[in-house]
mmCIF file of C-alpha atoms in Angstrom:
data_model
loop_
_atom_site.group_PDB
_atom_site.id
_atom_site.type_symbol
_atom_site.label_atom_id
_atom_site.label_comp_id
_atom_site.label_asym_id
_atom_site.label_seq_id
_atom_site.Cartn_x
_atom_site.Cartn_y
_atom_site.Cartn_z
ATOM 1 C CA UNK A 1 0.000 0.000 0.000
ATOM 2 C CA UNK A 2 2.970 2.310 0.552
ATOM 3 C CA UNK A 3 3.504 2.757 -3.187
ATOM 4 C CA UNK A 4 0.044 4.350 -3.424
ATOM 5 C CA UNK A 5 0.396 6.585 -0.365
ATOM 6 C CA UNK A 6 1.352 10.261 -0.182
ATOM 7 C CA UNK A 7 4.805 9.204 1.015
ATOM 8 C CA UNK A 8 5.507 7.612 -2.358
ATOM 9 C CA UNK A 9 4.891 10.898 -4.208
ATOM 10 C CA UNK A 10 7.024 13.295 -2.187
ATOM 11 C CA UNK A 11 9.499 13.735 -5.058
ATOM 12 C CA UNK A 12 8.476 13.955 -8.708
ATOM 13 C CA UNK A 13 9.821 15.496 -11.896
ATOM 14 C CA UNK A 14 8.122 18.641 -13.166
ATOM 15 C CA UNK A 15 6.113 17.081 -15.983
ATOM 16 C CA UNK A 16 2.407 16.950 -16.721
ATOM 17 C CA UNK A 17 2.501 13.175 -16.617
ATOM 18 C CA UNK A 18 4.057 13.104 -13.139
ATOM 19 C CA UNK A 19 1.977 15.873 -11.560
ATOM 20 C CA UNK A 20 -1.358 15.294 -13.240
ATOM 21 C CA UNK A 21 -4.127 17.416 -11.704
ATOM 22 C CA UNK A 22 -1.626 18.987 -9.298
ATOM 23 C CA UNK A 23 0.063 20.832 -12.162
ATOM 24 C CA UNK A 24 -0.704 24.582 -12.006
ATOM 25 C CA UNK A 25 -1.732 26.489 -15.087
ATOM 26 C CA UNK A 26 1.106 28.528 -16.625
ATOM 27 C CA UNK A 27 0.887 32.257 -16.091
ATOM 28 C CA UNK A 28 1.624 35.165 -13.791
ATOM 29 C CA UNK A 29 1.536 34.278 -10.087
ATOM 30 C CA UNK A 30 -0.770 36.482 -8.014
ATOM 31 C CA UNK A 31 0.054 39.571 -10.130
ATOM 32 C CA UNK A 32 3.593 39.396 -8.734
ATOM 33 C CA UNK A 33 7.008 39.510 -10.374
ATOM 34 C CA UNK A 34 6.887 35.710 -10.540
ATOM 35 C CA UNK A 35 5.408 33.489 -13.217
ATOM 36 C CA UNK A 36 5.073 29.784 -13.956
ATOM 37 C CA UNK A 37 6.167 29.377 -17.565
ATOM 38 C CA UNK A 38 5.947 26.526 -20.073
ATOM 39 C CA UNK A 39 8.280 26.475 -23.081
ATOM 40 C CA UNK A 40 8.667 23.569 -25.483
ATOM 41 C CA UNK A 41 7.366 21.073 -22.944
ATOM 42 C CA UNK A 42 9.603 22.286 -20.099
ATOM 43 C CA UNK A 43 8.546 24.361 -17.120
ATOM 44 C CA UNK A 44 10.296 27.386 -15.629
ATOM 45 C CA UNK A 45 10.057 29.816 -12.734
ATOM 46 C CA UNK A 46 10.298 33.375 -14.033
ATOM 47 C CA UNK A 47 11.446 36.366 -11.983
ATOM 48 C CA UNK A 48 10.736 39.721 -13.630
ATOM 49 C CA UNK A 49 10.912 42.498 -10.988
ATOM 50 C CA UNK A 50 9.271 45.793 -11.990
ATOM 51 C CA UNK A 51 11.747 48.434 -13.141
ATOM 52 C CA UNK A 52 14.614 45.950 -12.730
ATOM 53 C CA UNK A 53 15.149 44.475 -16.239
ATOM 54 C CA UNK A 54 18.706 43.400 -15.420
ATOM 55 C CA UNK A 55 17.335 41.117 -12.730
ATOM 56 C CA UNK A 56 15.202 39.046 -15.112
ATOM 57 C CA UNK A 57 15.715 35.317 -14.498
ATOM 58 C CA UNK A 58 14.278 32.100 -15.911
ATOM 59 C CA UNK A 59 14.922 29.049 -13.756
ATOM 60 C CA UNK A 60 14.372 25.555 -15.224
ATOM 61 C CA UNK A 61 12.313 23.489 -12.800
ATOM 62 C CA UNK A 62 13.522 19.949 -12.147
ATOM 63 C CA UNK A 63 11.598 18.508 -9.221
ATOM 64 C CA UNK A 64 8.607 18.981 -6.973
ATOM 65 C CA UNK A 65 8.754 18.416 -3.222
ATOM 66 C CA UNK A 66 5.450 17.351 -1.674
ATOM 67 C CA UNK A 67 2.709 14.871 -2.482
ATOM 68 C CA UNK A 68 0.099 17.595 -3.237
ATOM 69 C CA UNK A 69 -2.000 16.451 -0.280
ATOM 70 C CA UNK A 70 -1.378 20.009 0.955
ATOM 71 C CA UNK A 71 1.003 21.793 -1.388
ATOM 72 C CA UNK A 72 3.939 21.348 -3.734
ATOM 73 C CA UNK A 73 7.214 23.261 -3.831
ATOM 74 C CA UNK A 74 9.190 23.571 -7.055
ATOM 75 C CA UNK A 75 12.924 22.938 -7.074
ATOM 76 C CA UNK A 76 15.670 23.777 -9.530
ATOM 77 C CA UNK A 77 19.007 21.967 -9.405
ATOM 78 C CA UNK A 78 21.673 24.650 -9.750
ATOM 79 C CA UNK A 79 24.499 23.199 -11.857
ATOM 80 C CA UNK A 80 22.956 19.789 -11.206
ATOM 81 C CA UNK A 81 24.150 19.854 -7.591
ATOM 82 C CA UNK A 82 22.462 22.417 -5.342
ATOM 83 C CA UNK A 83 18.780 22.524 -4.501
ATOM 84 C CA UNK A 84 17.157 25.914 -5.098
ATOM 85 C CA UNK A 85 13.739 25.997 -3.462
ATOM 86 C CA UNK A 86 11.544 28.399 -5.414
ATOM 87 C CA UNK A 87 9.992 31.388 -3.676
ATOM 88 C CA UNK A 88 6.406 30.365 -4.459
ATOM 89 C CA UNK A 89 4.596 27.079 -3.752
ATOM 90 C CA UNK A 90 1.348 25.829 -5.234
ATOM 91 C CA UNK A 91 -1.652 24.436 -3.322
ATOM 92 C CA UNK A 92 -3.641 22.291 -5.755
ATOM 93 C CA UNK A 93 -6.788 21.840 -3.661
ATOM 94 C CA UNK A 94 -7.177 25.600 -3.362
ATOM 95 C CA UNK A 95 -5.831 26.331 -6.862
ATOM 96 C CA UNK A 96 -3.697 29.034 -5.263
ATOM 97 C CA UNK A 97 -0.065 30.051 -5.026
ATOM 98 C CA UNK A 98 1.560 31.186 -1.797
ATOM 99 C CA UNK A 99 5.031 32.096 -0.642
ATOM 100 C CA UNK A 100 6.945 28.966 0.297
ATOM 101 C CA UNK A 101 6.762 28.569 4.103
ATOM 102 C CA UNK A 102 9.975 29.812 5.669
ATOM 103 C CA UNK A 103 10.716 32.297 2.883
ATOM 104 C CA UNK A 104 10.006 36.019 2.613
ATOM 105 C CA UNK A 105 9.510 38.674 -0.059
ATOM 106 C CA UNK A 106 12.391 40.823 1.198
ATOM 107 C CA UNK A 107 14.404 40.463 -2.037
ATOM 108 C CA UNK A 108 12.168 40.923 -5.102
ATOM 109 C CA UNK A 109 14.884 39.604 -7.431
ATOM 110 C CA UNK A 110 15.505 36.346 -5.535
ATOM 111 C CA UNK A 111 14.353 33.055 -7.006
ATOM 112 C CA UNK A 112 14.244 31.362 -3.608
ATOM 113 C CA UNK A 113 16.455 29.632 -1.076
ATOM 114 C CA UNK A 114 19.755 28.143 -2.228
ATOM 115 C CA UNK A 115 20.972 25.111 -0.253
ATOM 116 C CA UNK A 116 24.605 24.088 0.023
ATOM 117 C CA UNK A 117 25.618 20.546 -0.918
ATOM 118 C CA UNK A 118 25.025 19.103 2.541
ATOM 119 C CA UNK A 119 21.636 20.789 2.856
ATOM 120 C CA UNK A 120 20.719 19.733 -0.682
ATOM 121 C CA UNK A 121 21.367 16.081 0.090
ATOM 122 C CA UNK A 122 19.346 16.391 3.288
ATOM 123 C CA UNK A 123 16.415 17.950 1.427
ATOM 124 C CA UNK A 124 16.459 15.306 -1.274
ATOM 125 C CA UNK A 125 17.084 12.526 1.246
ATOM 126 C CA UNK A 126 13.755 13.128 2.966
ATOM 127 C CA UNK A 127 11.842 12.959 -0.315
ATOM 128 C CA UNK A 128 13.353 9.814 -1.797
ATOM 129 C CA UNK A 129 14.497 6.302 -0.978
ATOM 130 C CA UNK A 130 18.246 6.647 -1.431
ATOM 131 C CA UNK A 131 20.930 8.539 -3.315
ATOM 132 C CA UNK A 132 24.417 7.439 -4.213
ATOM 133 C CA UNK A 133 27.293 9.151 -2.423
ATOM 134 C CA UNK A 134 28.833 9.899 -5.808
ATOM 135 C CA UNK A 135 25.835 11.665 -7.345
ATOM 136 C CA UNK A 136 23.775 14.744 -6.570
ATOM 137 C CA UNK A 137 20.656 14.091 -8.642
ATOM 138 C CA UNK A 138 18.311 11.243 -7.653
ATOM 139 C CA UNK A 139 17.644 8.336 -9.959
ATOM 140 C CA UNK A 140 14.032 7.892 -11.033
ATOM 141 C CA UNK A 141 13.578 4.523 -9.351
ATOM 142 C CA UNK A 142 14.325 6.174 -6.005
ATOM 143 C CA UNK A 143 11.807 9.033 -6.242
ATOM 144 C CA UNK A 144 9.547 9.274 -3.203
ATOM 145 C CA UNK A 145 9.658 7.626 0.205
ATOM 146 C CA UNK A 146 9.733 3.843 -0.098
ATOM 147 C CA UNK A 147 10.274 0.716 1.971
ATOM 148 C CA UNK A 148 14.026 1.160 2.249
ATOM 149 C CA UNK A 149 13.601 4.719 3.562
ATOM 150 C CA UNK A 150 12.625 3.216 6.914
ATOM 151 C CA UNK A 151 13.660 -0.424 6.760
ATOM 152 C CA UNK A 152 17.114 0.112 5.305
ATOM 153 C CA UNK A 153 18.802 -1.380 2.210
ATOM 154 C CA UNK A 154 16.958 -4.416 0.923
ATOM 155 C CA UNK A 155 19.412 -6.204 -1.381
ATOM 156 C CA UNK A 156 20.993 -8.318 1.352
ATOM 157 C CA UNK A 157 17.565 -8.926 2.888
ATOM 158 C CA UNK A 158 16.209 -10.337 -0.375
ATOM 159 C CA UNK A 159 19.280 -12.533 -0.787
ATOM 160 C CA UNK A 160 18.924 -13.793 2.791
ATOM 161 C CA UNK A 161 15.274 -14.694 2.282
ATOM 162 C CA UNK A 162 16.008 -16.467 -1.001
ATOM 163 C CA UNK A 163 18.788 -18.486 0.625
ATOM 164 C CA UNK A 164 16.657 -19.404 3.637
ATOM 165 C CA UNK A 165 19.003 -17.692 6.086
ATOM 166 C CA UNK A 166 17.756 -17.060 9.632
ATOM 167 C CA UNK A 167 19.576 -13.724 9.615
ATOM 168 C CA UNK A 168 17.263 -11.614 7.451
ATOM 169 C CA UNK A 169 19.757 -8.718 7.255
ATOM 170 C CA UNK A 170 17.146 -6.123 8.170
ATOM 171 C CA UNK A 171 16.212 -4.350 11.376
ATOM 172 C CA UNK A 172 12.944 -5.604 12.864
ATOM 173 C CA UNK A 173 11.144 -2.331 13.540
ATOM 174 C CA UNK A 174 8.658 -4.127 15.795
ATOM 175 C CA UNK A 175 11.442 -4.389 18.345
ATOM 176 C CA UNK A 176 11.901 -0.621 18.543
ATOM 177 C CA UNK A 177 10.432 1.187 21.525
ATOM 178 C CA UNK A 178 8.501 4.439 21.086
ATOM 179 C CA UNK A 179 11.629 6.576 21.239
ATOM 180 C CA UNK A 180 13.200 4.474 18.508
ATOM 181 C CA UNK A 181 10.134 4.697 16.275
ATOM 182 C CA UNK A 182 9.682 8.425 16.847
ATOM 183 C CA UNK A 183 13.359 9.017 16.120
ATOM 184 C CA UNK A 184 13.024 7.044 12.888
ATOM 185 C CA UNK A 185 10.073 9.183 11.776
ATOM 186 C CA UNK A 186 11.940 12.234 13.032
ATOM 187 C CA UNK A 187 14.722 11.752 10.501
ATOM 188 C CA UNK A 188 12.443 13.713 8.204
ATOM 189 C CA UNK A 189 9.634 14.958 10.413
ATOM 190 C CA UNK A 190 12.115 16.297 13.009
ATOM 191 C CA UNK A 191 12.988 15.504 16.623
ATOM 192 C CA UNK A 192 14.585 17.729 19.258
ATOM 193 C CA UNK A 193 17.986 16.965 17.718
ATOM 194 C CA UNK A 194 16.957 18.353 14.333
ATOM 195 C CA UNK A 195 15.003 21.289 15.744
ATOM 196 C CA UNK A 196 18.097 22.300 17.672
ATOM 197 C CA UNK A 197 18.412 25.708 19.280
ATOM 198 C CA UNK A 198 16.118 27.636 16.949
ATOM 199 C CA UNK A 199 13.571 29.476 19.128
ATOM 200 C CA UNK A 200 11.027 29.514 16.295
ATOM 201 C CA UNK A 201 11.440 25.871 15.366
ATOM 202 C CA UNK A 202 11.022 24.891 19.012
ATOM 203 C CA UNK A 203 7.599 26.534 18.945
ATOM 204 C CA UNK A 204 6.555 24.547 15.878
ATOM 205 C CA UNK A 205 5.339 21.500 17.758
ATOM 206 C CA UNK A 206 2.573 21.260 15.165
ATOM 207 C CA UNK A 207 4.914 21.237 12.172
ATOM 208 C CA UNK A 208 7.567 18.926 13.618
ATOM 209 C CA UNK A 209 5.316 16.173 14.874
ATOM 210 C CA UNK A 210 7.757 13.690 16.535
ATOM 211 C CA UNK A 211 9.358 16.620 18.365
ATOM 212 C CA UNK A 212 5.982 17.872 19.606
ATOM 213 C CA UNK A 213 4.760 14.403 20.553
ATOM 214 C CA UNK A 214 7.872 13.573 22.574
ATOM 215 C CA UNK A 215 7.552 16.822 24.529
ATOM 216 C CA UNK A 216 3.979 16.037 25.517
ATOM 217 C CA UNK A 217 2.977 14.653 28.896
ATOM 218 C CA UNK A 218 1.203 11.786 27.139
ATOM 219 C CA UNK A 219 4.522 10.543 25.775
ATOM 220 C CA UNK A 220 6.525 11.286 28.912
ATOM 221 C CA UNK A 221 4.131 9.277 31.089
ATOM 222 C CA UNK A 222 3.529 6.458 28.596
ATOM 223 C CA UNK A 223 6.459 4.364 29.737
ATOM 224 C CA UNK A 224 8.126 4.911 26.342
ATOM 225 C CA UNK A 225 5.164 3.374 24.521
ATOM 226 C CA UNK A 226 3.447 6.287 22.786
ATOM 227 C CA UNK A 227 4.798 6.546 19.252
ATOM 228 C CA UNK A 228 3.768 7.927 15.882
ATOM 229 C CA UNK A 229 2.495 4.426 15.087
ATOM 230 C CA UNK A 230 0.031 4.643 17.972
ATOM 231 C CA UNK A 231 -2.105 6.817 15.709
ATOM 232 C CA UNK A 232 -0.664 6.434 12.203
ATOM 233 C CA UNK A 233 0.016 3.505 9.893
ATOM 234 C CA UNK A 234 3.185 4.531 8.015
ATOM 235 C CA UNK A 235 2.182 2.367 5.051
ATOM 236 C CA UNK A 236 -0.975 4.373 4.303
ATOM 237 C CA UNK A 237 -2.057 8.002 4.310
ATOM 238 C CA UNK A 238 -2.879 9.672 7.593
ATOM 239 C CA UNK A 239 -6.544 9.005 8.246
ATOM 240 C CA UNK A 240 -9.043 11.836 7.901
ATOM 241 C CA UNK A 241 -11.459 9.963 10.182
ATOM 242 C CA UNK A 242 -11.327 11.732 13.557
ATOM 243 C CA UNK A 243 -12.724 8.604 15.235
ATOM 244 C CA UNK A 244 -9.413 6.833 14.553
ATOM 245 C CA UNK A 245 -7.554 9.323 16.727
ATOM 246 C CA UNK A 246 -10.255 9.465 19.393
ATOM 247 C CA UNK A 247 -9.954 5.692 19.792
ATOM 248 C CA UNK A 248 -6.220 6.102 20.328
ATOM 249 C CA UNK A 249 -6.861 8.697 23.047
ATOM 250 C CA UNK A 250 -9.529 6.588 24.734
ATOM 251 C CA UNK A 251 -7.316 3.509 24.723
ATOM 252 C CA UNK A 252 -5.544 5.213 27.611
ATOM 253 C CA UNK A 253 -8.008 7.776 28.928
ATOM 254 C CA UNK A 254 -11.316 5.886 28.974
ATOM 255 C CA UNK A 255 -10.607 3.528 31.848
ATOM 256 C CA UNK A 256 -10.847 0.492 29.566
ATOM 257 C CA UNK A 257 -8.445 -1.205 27.185
ATOM 258 C CA UNK A 258 -9.738 -0.564 23.659
ATOM 259 C CA UNK A 259 -8.238 0.311 20.318
ATOM 260 C CA UNK A 260 -5.492 -1.209 18.203
ATOM 261 C CA UNK A 261 -2.673 -3.392 19.595
ATOM 262 C CA UNK A 262 -0.313 -0.449 19.064
ATOM 263 C CA UNK A 263 -2.104 1.569 21.745
ATOM 264 C CA UNK A 264 -3.784 -0.981 24.052
ATOM 265 C CA UNK A 265 -0.758 -1.287 26.296
ATOM 266 C CA UNK A 266 -0.188 2.416 26.885
ATOM 267 C CA UNK A 267 -1.658 2.351 30.367
ATOM 268 C CA UNK A 268 -4.394 4.257 32.120
ATOM 269 C CA UNK A 269 -4.542 8.030 31.949
ATOM 270 C CA UNK A 270 -7.036 10.343 33.575
ATOM 271 C CA UNK A 271 -10.532 10.447 32.140
ATOM 272 C CA UNK A 272 -11.392 13.812 30.594
ATOM 273 C CA UNK A 273 -13.860 15.683 32.858
ATOM 274 C CA UNK A 274 -15.255 17.706 29.915
ATOM 275 C CA UNK A 275 -15.991 14.943 27.428
ATOM 276 C CA UNK A 276 -14.924 11.479 28.606
ATOM 277 C CA UNK A 277 -16.133 9.685 25.473
ATOM 278 C CA UNK A 278 -14.893 11.693 22.516
ATOM 279 C CA UNK A 279 -14.098 14.927 20.688
ATOM 280 C CA UNK A 280 -10.593 14.827 22.149
ATOM 281 C CA UNK A 281 -8.697 16.302 19.214
ATOM 282 C CA UNK A 282 -10.076 19.881 18.917
ATOM 283 C CA UNK A 283 -9.243 20.584 22.571
ATOM 284 C CA UNK A 284 -6.035 18.622 23.048
ATOM 285 C CA UNK A 285 -4.544 18.744 19.532
ATOM 286 C CA UNK A 286 -5.989 21.922 17.943
ATOM 287 C CA UNK A 287 -5.173 23.270 14.514
ATOM 288 C CA UNK A 288 -2.371 25.845 14.236
ATOM 289 C CA UNK A 289 -1.635 28.112 11.342
ATOM 290 C CA UNK A 290 1.683 27.002 9.873
ATOM 291 C CA UNK A 291 3.270 30.384 10.678
ATOM 292 C CA UNK A 292 1.665 30.915 14.079
ATOM 293 C CA UNK A 293 5.035 30.393 15.812
ATOM 294 C CA UNK A 294 6.224 33.508 13.994
ATOM 295 C CA UNK A 295 3.099 35.435 15.006
ATOM 296 C CA UNK A 296 2.109 35.454 11.350
ATOM 297 C CA UNK A 297 -0.760 33.924 9.434
ATOM 298 C CA UNK A 298 -0.291 31.827 6.317
ATOM 299 C CA UNK A 299 -3.749 30.422 5.709
ATOM 300 C CA UNK A 300 -3.386 26.688 6.136
ATOM 301 C CA UNK A 301 -3.084 24.750 9.338
ATOM 302 C CA UNK A 302 -1.402 21.731 10.879
ATOM 303 C CA UNK A 303 -2.410 19.635 13.867
ATOM 304 C CA UNK A 304 -0.721 20.404 17.177
ATOM 305 C CA UNK A 305 1.260 17.383 18.392
ATOM 306 C CA UNK A 306 2.221 18.762 21.785
ATOM 307 C CA UNK A 307 -0.752 16.985 23.326
ATOM 308 C CA UNK A 308 -2.123 18.861 26.310
ATOM 309 C CA UNK A 309 -4.846 21.087 27.684
ATOM 310 C CA UNK A 310 -5.155 24.031 25.338
ATOM 311 C CA UNK A 311 -6.707 26.896 27.293
ATOM 312 C CA UNK A 312 -6.629 29.289 24.347
ATOM 313 C CA UNK A 313 -9.177 29.529 21.567
ATOM 314 C CA UNK A 314 -8.964 26.197 19.745
ATOM 315 C CA UNK A 315 -9.909 27.660 16.403
ATOM 316 C CA UNK A 316 -7.199 28.225 13.807
ATOM 317 C CA UNK A 317 -4.425 30.156 15.504
#
């Protein structure tokens, strides 16, 4: 099922065939100096600042980051080595463009953020299965997050299975505790190690989910048993059925052992005095605007993963 999930489409070439309905229509972007341009079957990001003709640029677009479940960000490979993340991202479900989160309009002639070689490999590494140490551009068969992204290289594993060896040459992820599983997810979705000392990133407990989860009291008092897998199956898309997440909450906080095997053993938490049988998420994991940590508003939200009692307005913040 993983090959049909959003994970599998986190890196794609900028072609109509690859993007399908997520492909934006060519044209000027929000009446700005930017445009999405098609020429001879190739796509480009145009920068044409008013009264600055010498700053005209036309960047060939190579890849898209993002599955389009929320948005997609266009990338150009500078000299085939460095990732340049374009200034504007596209949100297919809204048919709208917006500034790429984390970027600003301070330089009207800038195409976007330029990553160094180390950063470029990190960016690509979270959107694909693997990349050779001797190359800088991913091979097509490795586009998107696949089995080996989490389970490790599979060649020796396949050989071991075919030979009937008892050593399957692959880590059994079922043996990992919650910290191990959260750290594995956090390679891309971020843990405290990746968030580091940035005061703004530390506030983004909604955007960096393993980091937020592991700071929450639910995790700290779970006996190292509350993991990303307690609520999410990594082989499928995150469920849009709120009842799935309520069951996970009630497996600990209802006074009875219910729910999936992944959460049944979490223990017994306090029963909610407001609503002991449901509607846990809006109060304890409210929606946050993606730029709320910067005291700004972007217009789309993410779910808070620092589980707790939110005494503020639980509407989009």
